CSV table of C-alpha atoms and ligand atoms in Angstrom, one decimal:
chain,number,residue,atom,x,y,z
N,1,MET,CA,4.3,5.4,-0.7
N,2,ASN,CA,7.8,6.0,0.5
N,3,GLN,CA,9.9,3.2,1.6
N,4,LEU,CA,7.8,0.9,3.8
N,5,LEU,CA,8.8,0.3,7.4
N,6,SER,CA,9.6,-3.4,8.0
N,7,LEU,CA,10.2,-5.7,11.0
N,8,PHE,CA,12.9,-4.8,13.5
N,9,PRO,CA,15.7,-7.3,13.6
N,10,PRO,CA,15.2,-10.7,15.3
N,11,LEU,CA,15.8,-10.5,19.0
N,12,GLU,CA,15.7,-12.9,22.1
N,13,PRO,CA,13.7,-12.2,25.2
N,14,PHE,CA,15.5,-10.8,28.2
N,15,ASN,CA,13.4,-12.9,30.5
N,16,PHE,CA,10.7,-15.6,30.2
N,17,GLY,CA,8.5,-17.6,32.5
N,18,PHE,CA,5.3,-19.3,33.3
N,19,MET,CA,2.4,-17.9,35.2
N,20,GLU,CA,0.4,-20.6,37.2
N,21,LYS,CA,-3.4,-20.2,37.3
N,22,ASP,CA,-6.1,-22.6,37.7
N,23,ASN,CA,-4.9,-25.8,35.9
N,24,HIS,CA,-2.9,-23.7,33.5
N,25,ARG,CA,0.7,-22.8,33.0
N,26,ILE,CA,0.9,-19.7,30.9
N,27,TYR,CA,4.1,-18.9,29.1
N,28,TYR,CA,5.3,-15.3,28.9
N,29,GLU,CA,8.3,-13.5,27.7
N,30,GLN,CA,9.8,-10.0,28.0
N,31,CYS,CA,11.7,-8.4,25.2
N,32,GLY,CA,13.3,-5.1,24.3
N,33,ASN,CA,14.2,-2.4,26.8
N,34,PRO,CA,13.2,-3.3,30.4
N,35,ASP,CA,12.9,0.5,31.0
N,36,GLY,CA,11.1,1.2,27.9
N,37,LYS,CA,7.4,1.9,27.2
N,38,PRO,CA,5.3,-1.2,28.2
N,39,ALA,CA,3.3,-3.0,25.6
N,40,VAL,CA,1.6,-6.4,25.5
N,41,PHE,CA,1.1,-8.5,22.4
N,42,LEU,CA,-2.2,-10.4,22.1
N,43,HIS,CA,-2.0,-13.1,19.5
N,44,GLY,CA,-4.8,-14.4,17.3
N,45,GLY,CA,-7.1,-17.5,17.0
N,46,PRO,CA,-7.9,-17.9,19.8
N,47,GLY,CA,-5.3,-20.7,20.0
N,48,GLY,CA,-2.6,-19.2,17.7
N,49,GLY,CA,0.0,-18.7,20.3
N,50,GLY,CA,2.9,-16.2,19.9
N,51,SER,CA,5.9,-16.4,17.7
N,52,THR,CA,9.4,-15.1,17.6
N,53,GLN,CA,8.3,-12.8,14.7
N,54,VAL,CA,5.8,-10.8,16.6
N,55,ARG,CA,8.6,-9.3,18.8
N,56,ARG,CA,9.6,-7.5,15.9
N,57,PHE,CA,6.7,-4.9,15.7
N,58,PHE,CA,8.3,-2.8,18.4
N,59,ASP,CA,11.4,-0.7,18.5
N,60,PRO,CA,13.5,-2.8,21.0
N,61,ASP,CA,15.2,0.3,22.2
N,62,LYS,CA,12.0,2.1,23.2
N,63,TYR,CA,9.6,-0.7,24.2
N,64,HIS,CA,9.3,-3.1,27.0
N,65,VAL,CA,7.3,-5.8,25.3
N,66,VAL,CA,5.3,-8.6,26.9
N,67,ILE,CA,4.3,-11.6,24.8
N,68,PHE,CA,2.3,-14.4,26.2
N,69,ASP,CA,0.6,-17.6,24.9
N,70,GLN,CA,-2.9,-17.8,25.8
N,71,ARG,CA,-4.2,-20.8,27.8
N,72,GLY,CA,-3.8,-24.0,26.0
N,73,CYS,CA,-1.7,-22.9,23.1
N,74,GLY,CA,1.8,-22.1,22.0
N,75,ARG,CA,4.2,-22.8,24.8
N,76,SER,CA,1.5,-22.8,27.5
N,77,LEU,CA,0.4,-26.0,29.2
N,78,PRO,CA,-1.6,-28.2,29.1
N,79,HIS,CA,-1.6,-28.1,25.3
N,80,GLY,CA,-5.0,-27.8,23.8
N,81,CYS,CA,-6.8,-27.7,27.3
N,82,LEU,CA,-10.2,-26.2,27.1
N,83,GLU,CA,-11.0,-26.3,30.8
N,84,ASN,CA,-11.2,-22.8,32.4
N,85,ASN,CA,-10.6,-21.4,29.0
N,86,THR,CA,-12.9,-18.5,28.3
N,87,THR,CA,-12.4,-14.9,27.1
N,88,TRP,CA,-12.8,-13.7,30.8
N,89,ASP,CA,-10.1,-16.1,31.9
N,90,LEU,CA,-7.9,-14.6,29.4
N,91,VAL,CA,-8.8,-11.0,30.4
N,92,GLU,CA,-7.8,-11.9,33.9
N,93,ASP,CA,-4.5,-13.4,32.8
N,94,ILE,CA,-3.6,-10.3,31.0
N,95,GLU,CA,-4.3,-8.0,34.2
N,96,ASN,CA,-2.5,-10.6,36.4
N,97,LEU,CA,0.6,-10.6,34.1
N,98,LYS,CA,0.7,-6.8,34.2
N,99,VAL,CA,0.6,-6.7,38.0
N,100,LYS,CA,3.0,-9.6,38.2
N,101,LEU,CA,5.5,-7.8,36.1
N,102,GLY,CA,5.1,-4.4,37.9
N,103,ILE,CA,3.6,-2.5,35.1
N,104,LYS,CA,1.0,0.2,35.6
N,105,GLN,CA,-0.3,0.8,32.1
N,106,TRP,CA,0.6,-0.6,28.8
N,107,LEU,CA,-0.1,-0.3,25.1
N,108,VAL,CA,-2.2,-3.2,24.0
N,109,PHE,CA,-1.4,-4.6,20.5
N,110,GLY,CA,-3.7,-7.2,19.0
N,111,GLY,CA,-4.9,-8.4,15.7
N,112,SER,CA,-7.9,-10.6,14.6
N,113,TRP,CA,-8.9,-12.5,17.7
N,114,GLY,CA,-6.2,-10.3,19.4
N,115,SER,CA,-8.4,-7.3,18.6
N,116,THR,CA,-11.4,-9.0,20.1
N,117,LEU,CA,-9.4,-9.8,23.2
N,118,ALA,CA,-8.0,-6.2,23.4
N,119,LEU,CA,-11.5,-4.8,23.4
N,120,ALA,CA,-12.6,-7.3,26.0
N,121,TYR,CA,-9.6,-6.4,28.2
N,122,SER,CA,-9.7,-2.6,27.7
N,123,GLN,CA,-13.4,-2.5,28.4
N,124,THR,CA,-12.8,-4.4,31.7
N,125,TYR,CA,-9.7,-2.7,32.8
N,126,PRO,CA,-9.7,0.7,31.0
N,127,ASP,CA,-7.2,2.3,33.4
N,128,SER,CA,-4.6,-0.3,32.5
N,129,VAL,CA,-4.4,0.7,28.8
N,130,SER,CA,-2.4,3.6,27.5
N,131,GLU,CA,-3.1,3.1,23.9
N,132,MET,CA,-4.2,0.4,21.5
N,133,VAL,CA,-3.0,-0.7,18.0
N,134,LEU,CA,-5.6,-3.1,16.5
N,135,ARG,CA,-5.5,-5.0,13.3
N,136,GLY,CA,-7.9,-7.2,11.2
N,137,ILE,CA,-10.9,-6.4,13.3
N,138,PHE,CA,-12.9,-9.5,14.5
N,139,MET,CA,-15.9,-9.1,16.9
N,140,LEU,CA,-16.9,-12.9,16.9
N,141,ARG,CA,-20.4,-12.1,15.7
N,142,LYS,CA,-22.6,-14.7,14.0
N,143,LYS,CA,-22.3,-12.9,10.6
N,144,GLU,CA,-18.5,-12.9,10.8
N,145,LEU,CA,-18.3,-16.7,11.8
N,146,ASP,CA,-20.9,-17.5,9.0
N,147,TRP,CA,-18.9,-15.6,6.5
N,148,PHE,CA,-15.7,-17.5,7.3
N,149,TYR,CA,-16.9,-21.0,8.2
N,150,GLN,CA,-20.1,-21.4,6.4
N,151,TYR,CA,-20.7,-19.2,3.3
N,152,GLY,CA,-18.9,-16.3,1.9
N,153,ALA,CA,-15.1,-16.7,2.0
N,154,SER,CA,-15.9,-20.1,0.4
N,155,ASN,CA,-16.5,-18.2,-2.9
N,156,ILE,CA,-13.2,-16.5,-2.9
N,157,PHE,CA,-11.0,-19.5,-2.1
N,158,PRO,CA,-12.9,-22.5,-3.5
N,159,GLU,CA,-9.9,-24.9,-3.8
N,160,ALA,CA,-9.1,-24.3,0.0
N,161,TRP,CA,-12.7,-24.4,0.9
N,162,GLN,CA,-13.1,-27.9,-0.7
N,163,LYS,CA,-10.4,-29.1,1.5
N,164,PHE,CA,-12.1,-27.5,4.6
N,165,ILE,CA,-15.3,-29.2,4.0
N,166,GLU,CA,-13.8,-32.6,3.1
N,167,PRO,CA,-13.7,-34.1,6.7
N,168,ILE,CA,-17.5,-33.4,7.1
N,169,GLU,CA,-20.2,-35.8,5.9
N,170,HIS,CA,-22.3,-34.3,3.2
N,171,ASN,CA,-25.6,-34.4,5.4
N,172,GLU,CA,-23.8,-32.3,7.9
N,173,ARG,CA,-22.4,-29.5,5.8
N,174,ASP,CA,-25.2,-27.1,6.6
N,175,ASP,CA,-23.7,-26.3,9.9
N,176,LEU,CA,-19.9,-26.8,9.6
N,177,MET,CA,-19.2,-25.2,13.0
N,178,ALA,CA,-21.4,-27.8,14.8
N,179,ALA,CA,-20.1,-30.7,12.6
N,180,TYR,CA,-16.6,-29.8,13.5
N,181,HIS,CA,-17.4,-29.5,17.1
N,182,LYS,CA,-18.8,-33.0,17.2
N,183,ILE,CA,-15.6,-34.5,15.9
N,184,PHE,CA,-13.5,-32.4,18.3
N,185,LEU,CA,-15.4,-33.7,21.2
N,186,SER,CA,-15.2,-37.3,20.0
N,187,ASN,CA,-12.6,-39.9,21.1
N,188,ASN,CA,-11.5,-40.7,17.6
N,189,GLU,CA,-8.0,-39.2,17.8
N,190,GLU,CA,-7.0,-39.8,14.2
N,191,LYS,CA,-10.3,-38.1,12.8
N,192,LYS,CA,-9.8,-35.3,15.4
N,193,LEU,CA,-6.4,-34.6,14.2
N,194,ASN,CA,-7.2,-34.7,10.6
N,195,ALA,CA,-10.2,-32.5,11.1
N,196,ALA,CA,-7.9,-30.1,13.2
N,197,ILE,CA,-5.5,-29.9,10.3
N,198,ALA,CA,-8.3,-29.2,7.8
N,199,TRP,CA,-9.7,-26.5,10.0
N,200,SER,CA,-6.4,-24.8,10.6
N,201,ARG,CA,-5.2,-25.1,7.0
N,202,TRP,CA,-8.3,-23.3,5.8
N,203,GLU,CA,-7.2,-20.2,7.8
N,204,GLY,CA,-3.8,-20.6,6.8
N,205,SER,CA,-4.8,-20.6,3.2
N,206,THR,CA,-6.9,-17.5,3.3
N,207,SER,CA,-4.8,-15.1,5.5
N,208,SER,CA,-2.7,-13.6,2.8
N,209,LEU,CA,-3.8,-11.7,-0.2
N,210,SER,CA,-2.3,-14.1,-2.6
N,211,TYR,CA,-2.3,-17.8,-1.6
N,212,ASN,CA,1.0,-18.5,0.4
N,213,PRO,CA,1.8,-22.2,0.6
N,214,GLU,CA,4.3,-21.6,3.3
N,215,MET,CA,1.7,-20.2,5.5
N,216,ALA,CA,-0.9,-23.0,4.6
N,217,ASN,CA,1.9,-25.5,5.5
N,218,SER,CA,2.8,-23.9,8.9
N,219,PHE,CA,-0.8,-24.0,9.9
N,220,SER,CA,-0.9,-27.6,9.1
N,221,ASP,CA,1.7,-28.6,11.7
N,222,PRO,CA,-0.2,-31.2,13.8
N,223,LYS,CA,0.7,-29.8,17.2
N,224,PHE,CA,-0.2,-26.3,16.2
N,225,ALA,CA,-3.4,-27.3,14.4
N,226,LEU,CA,-4.7,-29.3,17.2
N,227,ALA,CA,-4.6,-26.5,19.8
N,228,PHE,CA,-5.8,-23.8,17.2
N,229,ALA,CA,-8.7,-25.8,15.9
N,230,LEU,CA,-10.0,-27.1,19.2
N,231,ILE,CA,-9.6,-23.7,20.9
N,232,GLU,CA,-11.1,-21.7,18.1
N,233,ASN,CA,-14.1,-24.0,17.8
N,234,HIS,CA,-14.6,-24.0,21.6
N,235,TYR,CA,-14.7,-20.1,21.6
N,236,PHE,CA,-16.9,-20.0,18.6
N,237,VAL,CA,-19.6,-22.5,19.5
N,238,ASN,CA,-19.7,-20.5,22.8
N,239,LYS,CA,-20.1,-17.2,21.1
N,240,GLY,CA,-16.9,-15.9,22.7
N,241,PHE,CA,-18.5,-16.1,26.1
N,242,LEU,CA,-19.9,-12.7,25.5
N,243,GLU,CA,-23.2,-11.6,27.1
N,244,HIS,CA,-24.4,-10.4,23.7
N,245,GLU,CA,-22.9,-10.2,20.4
N,246,ASN,CA,-22.6,-6.5,20.1
N,247,GLN,CA,-21.1,-6.1,23.5
N,248,LEU,CA,-17.6,-5.3,22.3
N,249,ILE,CA,-18.3,-3.2,19.3
N,250,GLU,CA,-21.3,-1.2,20.6
N,251,SER,CA,-22.1,-1.0,24.4
N,252,GLY,CA,-18.5,-1.4,25.4
N,253,ILE,CA,-17.1,1.5,23.3
N,254,ASN,CA,-18.0,4.3,25.7
N,255,ILE,CA,-15.7,2.8,28.3
N,256,ILE,CA,-12.7,3.2,26.0
N,257,ARG,CA,-13.5,6.0,23.8
N,258,ASP,CA,-10.8,8.2,24.9
N,259,ILE,CA,-7.9,5.6,24.8
N,260,PRO,CA,-5.7,6.7,21.8
N,261,THR,CA,-6.3,3.8,19.2
N,262,VAL,CA,-5.1,3.0,15.8
N,263,ILE,CA,-7.0,0.4,13.7
N,264,VAL,CA,-5.2,-1.2,10.8
N,265,GLN,CA,-7.2,-3.0,8.3
N,266,GLY,CA,-6.6,-4.8,4.9
N,267,ARG,CA,-8.9,-3.9,2.3
N,268,TYR,CA,-9.1,-7.6,1.0
N,269,ASP,CA,-9.0,-9.3,4.4
N,270,ILE,CA,-11.0,-12.5,3.8
N,271,VAL,CA,-10.8,-13.9,7.2
N,272,CYS,CA,-12.0,-10.7,9.0
N,273,PRO,CA,-13.7,-8.5,6.4
N,274,ILE,CA,-13.3,-4.8,6.5
N,275,SER,CA,-16.9,-4.2,7.1
N,276,THR,CA,-16.4,-5.0,10.8
N,277,ALA,CA,-13.6,-2.7,11.2
N,278,TRP,CA,-15.8,0.0,9.4
N,279,GLU,CA,-18.6,-0.7,11.8
N,280,LEU,CA,-16.3,-0.3,14.7
N,281,SER,CA,-14.9,3.0,13.5
N,282,GLN,CA,-18.5,4.2,12.9
N,283,ASN,CA,-19.2,3.7,16.6
N,284,TRP,CA,-15.8,5.0,17.6
N,285,PRO,CA,-14.8,7.8,15.4
N,286,GLU,CA,-12.2,9.0,17.9
N,287,ALA,CA,-10.1,5.8,16.8
N,288,GLU,CA,-8.1,6.3,13.7
N,289,LEU,CA,-8.9,3.8,11.0
N,290,ILE,CA,-6.1,3.0,8.4
N,291,VAL,CA,-7.0,1.0,5.5
N,292,ALA,CA,-4.1,-1.0,3.7
N,293,PRO,CA,-5.4,-0.8,0.2
N,294,SER,CA,-3.7,-3.8,-1.3
N,295,SER,CA,-3.6,-6.3,1.7
N,296,GLY,CA,-5.3,-9.3,3.3
N,297,HIS,CA,-5.5,-10.5,6.8
N,298,THR,CA,-2.1,-11.1,8.2
N,299,ALA,CA,0.1,-8.8,10.2
N,300,PHE,CA,2.9,-9.7,7.7
N,301,GLU,CA,1.3,-8.2,4.7
N,302,LEU,CA,3.9,-5.5,3.7
N,303,GLU,CA,1.5,-2.5,4.0
N,304,ILE,CA,0.1,-3.8,7.2
N,305,THR,CA,3.5,-4.4,8.9
N,306,HIS,CA,4.3,-0.9,7.9
N,307,GLU,CA,1.2,0.7,9.4
N,308,LEU,CA,1.6,-1.3,12.7
N,309,ILE,CA,5.2,-0.1,13.1
N,310,LYS,CA,4.3,3.3,12.2
N,311,ALA,CA,1.7,3.3,14.9
N,312,THR,CA,4.0,1.8,17.6
N,313,ASN,CA,6.8,4.3,16.6
N,314,THR,CA,4.4,7.1,16.9
N,315,PHE,CA,3.1,6.1,20.3
N,316,ALA,CA,6.6,5.5,21.6
N,317,ASP,CA,7.6,9.0,20.7
N,318,SER,CA,4.9,10.4,22.9
N,319,TYR,CA,6.3,8.5,25.9
N,320,GLU,CA,8.4,10.3,28.3
E,401,STX,N1,-9.5,-16.3,13.6
E,401,STX,C1,-8.8,-15.1,13.2
E,401,STX,C2,-7.5,-15.1,14.0
E,401,STX,O1,-7.5,-14.4,15.1
E,401,STX,C3,-10.9,-16.6,13.0
E,401,STX,C4,-6.3,-15.5,13.5
E,401,STX,N2,-6.1,-15.9,12.3
E,401,STX,N3,-4.8,-16.4,12.2
E,401,STX,C5,-4.3,-16.3,13.4
E,401,STX,O2,-5.2,-15.8,14.2
E,401,STX,C6,-2.9,-16.5,13.7
E,401,STX,C7,-1.8,-16.1,12.8
E,401,STX,C8,-2.4,-16.2,15.1
E,401,STX,C9,-2.6,-18.2,13.8
């Protein structure tokens, strides 16, 4: 491969604010060129929040990038709030934000849970979406959740797995999702926080191709971990609030078939194994699937960053 494309230089938003809805205050920011091609960034988790790094996937001269923190996480308030917090609330938030900012259509960029939400949004508001760039495909189906939270990924990262199951009593380990849910609903704040850190650290330990202690540590930050773990677990026990589990990957595809889309997937993604991206692309051959051959899950794997930026650059060049 030639020289890999890497993140654009760090930048500050030209505007930020909060969108008030229900009991939530949703943080958003606008970066890049106000007259550029509109794009919205959907972060993962759910519950992961945005970051200053994700601004850097878009050429700031060419793009008008909107980044927001989904309900209950990142800079949005109240922190960790699960009330009025479903996939369909988030879909409405995206559309409301678009209208509020006077945008007609935008490119939707999302990885992991961001790819789930991108499909839910585009299948609800297809006319709002000009293109999509999706990464590390996650469709929130039982087999995907079982792989990561019960049996599968456990075989590849056994040291991290041991720490993940530690907060759970032996007799409850046959359903870790439910056991964690019970703790998260309890009033034992100390136990809850320790469990949230263990839950979150598991994902931080498995997101890079090779174990990255910095990433594991950043996921262990108590404030981050609490929202991340509570929100993820809430969405997962509720099966993503989908009508049926193949809604996004099968029946919804006809609605978005013609939206130009690039799917970037790490071959060795342990959080969201490539088989899901493959199934998606079998159902949606019009979308371009790019496999990063030596990469794991995160958008910051070098090959994945390269492919994501290549995709945003290509779509920017077709914008007049
Ligand atoms: N969750 C996968 C996901 O969406 C099962 C995800 N993984 N890590 C993240 O999101 C962040 C980097 C946003 C924390």
